[in-house]
Amino acid sequence: MTSLRNYLIIFLSLCAAIANAQDQSDHSTYKKRVLETTEVDFLTSYYSQDGDNAAVSGGIGTEKLTDATGTFVVSIPLNDDDVLTIDAGVSAYTSASSSNINPFDGGRRADPFVASSGASSGDVWVNLTGSYSHSSDDRNNIVSGKLSVSSEYDYFSFGFGGSYSRLFNEKNTEISVNANVYLDSWNTIYPFELRAFGNNGIGFFRPTEITGNVNYNPNFTEFDKTNRNSYSIGLGFSQILHKNLQGSLALDFVKQQGLLSTPFQRVYFIDVADSFIEDFQLADDVERLPDSRFKVAMGGRLNWFVNELITVRTFYRYYFDDWGINSHTASLEVPIKISDKFTLYPSYRFYNQSAADYFGGYETHLSTQEFYTSDYDLSEYKANQLGFGVSYTDIFTQMHIWEFGLKSIDLKFYKYDRDTTFSSYIITGGFKFVMD
C-alpha cells in the first residue's frame, strides 16, 4: 500500500513538472485555456436494494443492502493546455446479505432471510484516482493518463491507464482509444462453516447443533489464486451529423484473469443431503467459476437537439462474453429546459440478459460439476429502470462558499426492478463549484 502511494505521488509530481516545462514555452499567440479555473465537484448518493435471492446464502435469502457515498473531484488547470484531476471517494454500506457470511455471530436465530449483526454486516470502500490530460495547441489532440487505488476489507485494487483522442473535419469528427489495467487482490473470506474444512481447518465449531444430515463433511478446498487482473481497450467514434444531430459508436474489449469467483458466495448441491444449524443451511461449497473471462461490448448513441427546450438522447449496447451471457441495453433520456436555469431529466432504461453457462438456482447444481454459481447477477432476467432528475445552472455563480462560486446542482432519482425478486433505488446529487 505504501509503495503504491509513492508511485501515485511520483506520477503526479512528474505531471506537474511536465506542465511547468510546457508553461514556459512560447505563448505569444493567444489560445483559449482548456479549463479556465479550478473546478470542484462534490458527488453524493444513497442506494438501497432488496430481494430474496442472495448469492451469499446460495440463491435464497435477503438481499437487503444500503450504501452511502461521497466523492470530491478537483480539476486544476496547470496551464493553458494541461489539467490535473484528483478524484477521492468513500462509500459505506450495510448489507444483510454479506452479514450472513457468518450467520451465527448475531443475537438472533440464524436464518438466510434475517441479517446477522456481526462484523461482515458493513464495510467502507475508499478510492483515490489521479489523472492528467494534455491538449495540443489546436485542441485537436488530447492525451491523458491516470493512476488509481481502491480498497475495502476483502479487496484491494491498483489501476493505471491512458487515452488518446483526435478531432478533425473542423472538430465535427472525433476518434478515440483508451486502455486500462487493474491489478486486484482478494483477502479470501469464506463462509464461516466451511473455514474448518479449509487448508488450516481444525474441525467444525458446533457439530452437536446440526440437524438434517448430521454428518456434515463438505468437500471444500480453498482457492489457490487470490489475484485478479483486468485488461481493457476501448475504441470510440463521434460524428456531428447535422447542426441538431450527433451520433457516436463505441467498441470495448475486456480480458480478466485470476480469481473471478467470490469466495464467500455459497452453493448448495441437489445430490448432497442438507445440513442445518438453527434455520440456516450449511454450505456444500462456494461458487466456482473459470479463471478467465473475455467480454465484448458494442454500442451507439444518437442525440437530437429538437429545439431550444427539448433534447432527445438515445443509447443502445449489445454485450457478450465467453461465459455464455448475451445482453441488450436500450435507454432514452429527454432533457426539458423549463427556464434559463432549470432543466428536467426524465429517463427510461431497459436491460435483458441470458444466463451464464455456470448459473443455477438454489439446489440445482450437481457436486460433480466443475463450475457453478447461484449468483442471480449471472442469471437470465429482464430489468426496467425509470429515472427523473432536475438540474440547476448558474453561469454567473452568484452563490458562493468561500472563494468558490456554485455553478450547478444536479439531483436525480432512479427506480430499478428485475423480473426476479430484486429491486432497488438510488438518489444522486452533484454540486459543481468554480474558483472565482
PDB file of N, CA and C in Angstrom, residues 323-371:
ATOM      1  N   TRP A 323     -18.619 -16.631 -21.166  1.00  0.00           N
ATOM      2  CA  TRP A 323     -19.334 -17.387 -20.144  1.00  0.00           C
ATOM      3  C   TRP A 323     -20.771 -17.674 -20.570  1.00  0.00           C
ATOM      4  N   GLY A 324     -21.145 -17.232 -21.756  1.00  0.00           N
ATOM      5  CA  GLY A 324     -22.481 -17.525 -22.276  1.00  0.00           C
ATOM      6  C   GLY A 324     -23.498 -16.419 -22.094  1.00  0.00           C
ATOM      7  N   ILE A 325     -23.103 -15.284 -21.539  1.00  0.00           N
ATOM      8  CA  ILE A 325     -24.047 -14.179 -21.339  1.00  0.00           C
ATOM      9  C   ILE A 325     -24.128 -13.323 -22.598  1.00  0.00           C
ATOM     10  N   ASN A 326     -25.341 -13.038 -23.032  1.00  0.00           N
ATOM     11  CA  ASN A 326     -25.619 -12.055 -24.071  1.00  0.00           C
ATOM     12  C   ASN A 326     -26.618 -11.064 -23.489  1.00  0.00           C
ATOM     13  N   SER A 327     -26.425  -9.786 -23.738  1.00  0.00           N
ATOM     14  CA  SER A 327     -27.352  -8.802 -23.166  1.00  0.00           C
ATOM     15  C   SER A 327     -27.584  -7.651 -24.126  1.00  0.00           C
ATOM     16  N   HIS A 328     -28.737  -6.996 -23.929  1.00  0.00           N
ATOM     17  CA  HIS A 328     -29.120  -5.817 -24.694  1.00  0.00           C
ATOM     18  C   HIS A 328     -29.514  -4.719 -23.713  1.00  0.00           C
ATOM     19  N   THR A 329     -29.021  -3.512 -23.974  1.00  0.00           N
ATOM     20  CA  THR A 329     -29.375  -2.347 -23.162  1.00  0.00           C
ATOM     21  C   THR A 329     -29.874  -1.248 -24.090  1.00  0.00           C
ATOM     22  N   ALA A 330     -31.009  -0.661 -23.761  1.00  0.00           N
ATOM     23  CA  ALA A 330     -31.535   0.475 -24.519  1.00  0.00           C
ATOM     24  C   ALA A 330     -32.030   1.518 -23.540  1.00  0.00           C
ATOM     25  N   SER A 331     -31.733   2.777 -23.808  1.00  0.00           N
ATOM     26  CA  SER A 331     -32.177   3.827 -22.900  1.00  0.00           C
ATOM     27  C   SER A 331     -32.583   5.070 -23.673  1.00  0.00           C
ATOM     28  N   LEU A 332     -33.426   5.858 -23.029  1.00  0.00           N
ATOM     29  CA  LEU A 332     -33.927   7.105 -23.599  1.00  0.00           C
ATOM     30  C   LEU A 332     -33.976   8.152 -22.497  1.00  0.00           C
ATOM     31  N   GLU A 333     -33.403   9.305 -22.767  1.00  0.00           N
ATOM     32  CA  GLU A 333     -33.471  10.440 -21.843  1.00  0.00           C
ATOM     33  C   GLU A 333     -33.896  11.669 -22.629  1.00  0.00           C
ATOM     34  N   VAL A 334     -34.812  12.457 -22.067  1.00  0.00           N
ATOM     35  CA  VAL A 334     -35.346  13.631 -22.764  1.00  0.00           C
ATOM     36  C   VAL A 334     -35.197  14.849 -21.851  1.00  0.00           C
ATOM     37  N   PRO A 335     -34.043  15.521 -21.877  1.00  0.00           N
ATOM     38  CA  PRO A 335     -33.895  16.754 -21.108  1.00  0.00           C
ATOM     39  C   PRO A 335     -34.865  17.825 -21.610  1.00  0.00           C
ATOM     40  N   ILE A 336     -35.552  18.472 -20.672  1.00  0.00           N
ATOM     41  CA  ILE A 336     -36.532  19.511 -20.992  1.00  0.00           C
ATOM     42  C   ILE A 336     -36.127  20.782 -20.248  1.00  0.00           C
ATOM     43  N   LYS A 337     -35.753  21.784 -20.994  1.00  0.00           N
ATOM     44  CA  LYS A 337     -35.316  23.048 -20.392  1.00  0.00           C
ATOM     45  C   LYS A 337     -36.547  23.896 -20.095  1.00  0.00           C
ATOM     46  N   ILE A 338     -36.831  24.098 -18.805  1.00  0.00           N
ATOM     47  CA  ILE A 338     -38.046  24.827 -18.445  1.00  0.00           C
ATOM     48  C   ILE A 338     -37.766  26.294 -18.130  1.00  0.00           C
ATOM     49  N   SER A 339     -36.490  26.663 -18.003  1.00  0.00           N
ATOM     50  CA  SER A 339     -36.102  28.061 -17.823  1.00  0.00           C
ATOM     51  C   SER A 339     -34.623  28.171 -18.137  1.00  0.00           C
ATOM     52  N   ASP A 340     -34.089  29.384 -17.993  1.00  0.00           N
ATOM     53  CA  ASP A 340     -32.671  29.577 -18.252  1.00  0.00           C
ATOM     54  C   ASP A 340     -31.796  28.788 -17.284  1.00  0.00           C
ATOM     55  N   LYS A 341     -32.331  28.477 -16.104  1.00  0.00           N
ATOM     56  CA  LYS A 341     -31.510  27.847 -15.077  1.00  0.00           C
ATOM     57  C   LYS A 341     -31.923  26.416 -14.748  1.00  0.00           C
ATOM     58  N   PHE A 342     -33.141  26.015 -15.102  1.00  0.00           N
ATOM     59  CA  PHE A 342     -33.626  24.703 -14.674  1.00  0.00           C
ATOM     60  C   PHE A 342     -33.920  23.803 -15.873  1.00  0.00           C
ATOM     61  N   THR A 343     -33.475  22.533 -15.758  1.00  0.00           N
ATOM     62  CA  THR A 343     -33.730  21.506 -16.772  1.00  0.00           C
ATOM     63  C   THR A 343     -34.204  20.235 -16.081  1.00  0.00           C
ATOM     64  N   LEU A 344     -35.227  19.609 -16.646  1.00  0.00           N
ATOM     65  CA  LEU A 344     -35.739  18.337 -16.134  1.00  0.00           C
ATOM     66  C   LEU A 344     -35.175  17.192 -16.958  1.00  0.00           C
ATOM     67  N   TYR A 345     -34.988  16.018 -16.312  1.00  0.00           N
ATOM     68  CA  TYR A 345     -34.371  14.867 -16.974  1.00  0.00           C
ATOM     69  C   TYR A 345     -35.180  13.593 -16.744  1.00  0.00           C
ATOM     70  N   PRO A 346     -36.296  13.389 -17.425  1.00  0.00           N
ATOM     71  CA  PRO A 346     -36.970  12.086 -17.367  1.00  0.00           C
ATOM     72  C   PRO A 346     -36.190  11.064 -18.203  1.00  0.00           C
ATOM     73  N   SER A 347     -36.154   9.803 -17.757  1.00  0.00           N
ATOM     74  CA  SER A 347     -35.395   8.791 -18.488  1.00  0.00           C
ATOM     75  C   SER A 347     -35.994   7.406 -18.271  1.00  0.00           C
ATOM     76  N   TYR A 348     -35.669   6.504 -19.211  1.00  0.00           N
ATOM     77  CA  TYR A 348     -36.078   5.098 -19.113  1.00  0.00           C
ATOM     78  C   TYR A 348     -34.951   4.227 -19.662  1.00  0.00           C
ATOM     79  N   ARG A 349     -34.734   3.094 -19.007  1.00  0.00           N
ATOM     80  CA  ARG A 349     -33.695   2.153 -19.441  1.00  0.00           C
ATOM     81  C   ARG A 349     -34.235   0.740 -19.381  1.00  0.00           C
ATOM     82  N   PHE A 350     -34.006  -0.030 -20.439  1.00  0.00           N
ATOM     83  CA  PHE A 350     -34.404  -1.439 -20.483  1.00  0.00           C
ATOM     84  C   PHE A 350     -33.160  -2.299 -20.647  1.00  0.00           C
ATOM     85  N   TYR A 351     -33.151  -3.435 -19.933  1.00  0.00           N
ATOM     86  CA  TYR A 351     -32.000  -4.344 -19.999  1.00  0.00           C
ATOM     87  C   TYR A 351     -32.496  -5.777 -19.916  1.00  0.00           C
ATOM     88  N   ASN A 352     -31.922  -6.650 -20.727  1.00  0.00           N
ATOM     89  CA  ASN A 352     -32.163  -8.084 -20.545  1.00  0.00           C
ATOM     90  C   ASN A 352     -30.905  -8.861 -20.870  1.00  0.00           C
ATOM     91  N   GLN A 353     -30.756 -10.025 -20.253  1.00  0.00           N
ATOM     92  CA  GLN A 353     -29.585 -10.848 -20.493  1.00  0.00           C
ATOM     93  C   GLN A 353     -29.940 -12.319 -20.380  1.00  0.00           C
ATOM     94  N   SER A 354     -29.134 -13.129 -21.053  1.00  0.00           N
ATOM     95  CA  SER A 354     -29.234 -14.580 -20.916  1.00  0.00           C
ATOM     96  C   SER A 354     -28.387 -15.019 -19.734  1.00  0.00           C
ATOM     97  N   ALA A 355     -28.608 -16.241 -19.271  1.00  0.00           N
ATOM     98  CA  ALA A 355     -27.875 -16.748 -18.107  1.00  0.00           C
ATOM     99  C   ALA A 355     -26.478 -17.213 -18.505  1.00  0.00           C
ATOM    100  N   ALA A 356     -25.547 -17.086 -17.578  1.00  0.00           N
ATOM    101  CA  ALA A 356     -24.221 -17.668 -17.766  1.00  0.00           C
ATOM    102  C   ALA A 356     -24.316 -19.186 -17.798  1.00  0.00           C
ATOM    103  N   ASP A 357     -23.379 -19.811 -18.474  1.00  0.00           N
ATOM    104  CA  ASP A 357     -23.372 -21.273 -18.595  1.00  0.00           C
ATOM    105  C   ASP A 357     -23.289 -21.960 -17.240  1.00  0.00           C
ATOM    106  N   TYR A 358     -22.782 -21.269 -16.244  1.00  0.00           N
ATOM    107  CA  TYR A 358     -22.491 -21.891 -14.955  1.00  0.00           C
ATOM    108  C   TYR A 358     -23.527 -21.545 -13.888  1.00  0.00           C
ATOM    109  N   PHE A 359     -24.604 -20.828 -14.272  1.00  0.00           N
ATOM    110  CA  PHE A 359     -25.590 -20.417 -13.285  1.00  0.00           C
ATOM    111  C   PHE A 359     -26.634 -21.497 -13.041  1.00  0.00           C
ATOM    112  N   GLY A 360     -27.021 -21.619 -11.780  1.00  0.00           N
ATOM    113  CA  GLY A 360     -28.154 -22.443 -11.385  1.00  0.00           C
ATOM    114  C   GLY A 360     -28.675 -21.938 -10.060  1.00  0.00           C
ATOM    115  N   GLY A 361     -29.960 -21.988  -9.841  1.00  0.00           N
ATOM    116  CA  GLY A 361     -30.556 -21.512  -8.599  1.00  0.00           C
ATOM    117  C   GLY A 361     -30.266 -22.437  -7.432  1.00  0.00           C
ATOM    118  N   TYR A 362     -30.961 -22.209  -6.347  1.00  0.00           N
ATOM    119  CA  TYR A 362     -30.792 -22.981  -5.123  1.00  0.00           C
ATOM    120  C   TYR A 362     -31.016 -24.473  -5.380  1.00  0.00           C
ATOM    121  N   GLU A 363     -30.003 -25.284  -5.015  1.00  0.00           N
ATOM    122  CA  GLU A 363     -30.045 -26.751  -5.127  1.00  0.00           C
ATOM    123  C   GLU A 363     -30.429 -27.229  -6.532  1.00  0.00           C
ATOM    124  N   THR A 364     -29.766 -26.661  -7.529  1.00  0.00           N
ATOM    125  CA  THR A 364     -29.918 -27.164  -8.901  1.00  0.00           C
ATOM    126  C   THR A 364     -28.601 -27.699  -9.460  1.00  0.00           C
ATOM    127  N   HIS A 365     -27.485 -27.377  -8.822  1.00  0.00           N
ATOM    128  CA  HIS A 365     -26.188 -27.866  -9.280  1.00  0.00           C
ATOM    129  C   HIS A 365     -25.920 -29.275  -8.747  1.00  0.00           C
ATOM    130  N   LEU A 366     -25.074 -30.007  -9.488  1.00  0.00           N
ATOM    131  CA  LEU A 366     -24.568 -31.311  -9.050  1.00  0.00           C
ATOM    132  C   LEU A 366     -23.150 -31.154  -8.527  1.00  0.00           C
ATOM    133  N   SER A 367     -22.811 -31.943  -7.543  1.00  0.00           N
ATOM    134  CA  SER A 367     -21.475 -31.856  -6.959  1.00  0.00           C
ATOM    135  C   SER A 367     -20.390 -32.311  -7.918  1.00  0.00           C
ATOM    136  N   THR A 368     -20.768 -32.979  -9.005  1.00  0.00           N
ATOM    137  CA  THR A 368     -19.791 -33.459  -9.981  1.00  0.00           C
ATOM    138  C   THR A 368     -19.421 -32.392 -11.010  1.00  0.00           C
ATOM    139  N   GLN A 369     -20.123 -31.269 -11.023  1.00  0.00           N
ATOM    140  CA  GLN A 369     -19.824 -30.217 -11.986  1.00  0.00           C
ATOM    141  C   GLN A 369     -18.496 -29.540 -11.642  1.00  0.00           C
ATOM    142  N   GLU A 370     -17.840 -28.999 -12.689  1.00  0.00           N
ATOM    143  CA  GLU A 370     -16.572 -28.296 -12.463  1.00  0.00           C
ATOM    144  C   GLU A 370     -16.807 -26.856 -12.018  1.00  0.00           C
ATOM    145  N   PHE A 371     -17.792 -26.180 -12.629  1.00  0.00           N
ATOM    146  CA  PHE A 371     -18.067 -24.786 -12.331  1.00  0.00           C
ATOM    147  C   PHE A 371     -19.534 -24.618 -11.953  1.00  0.00           C
TER     148      PHE A 371
END
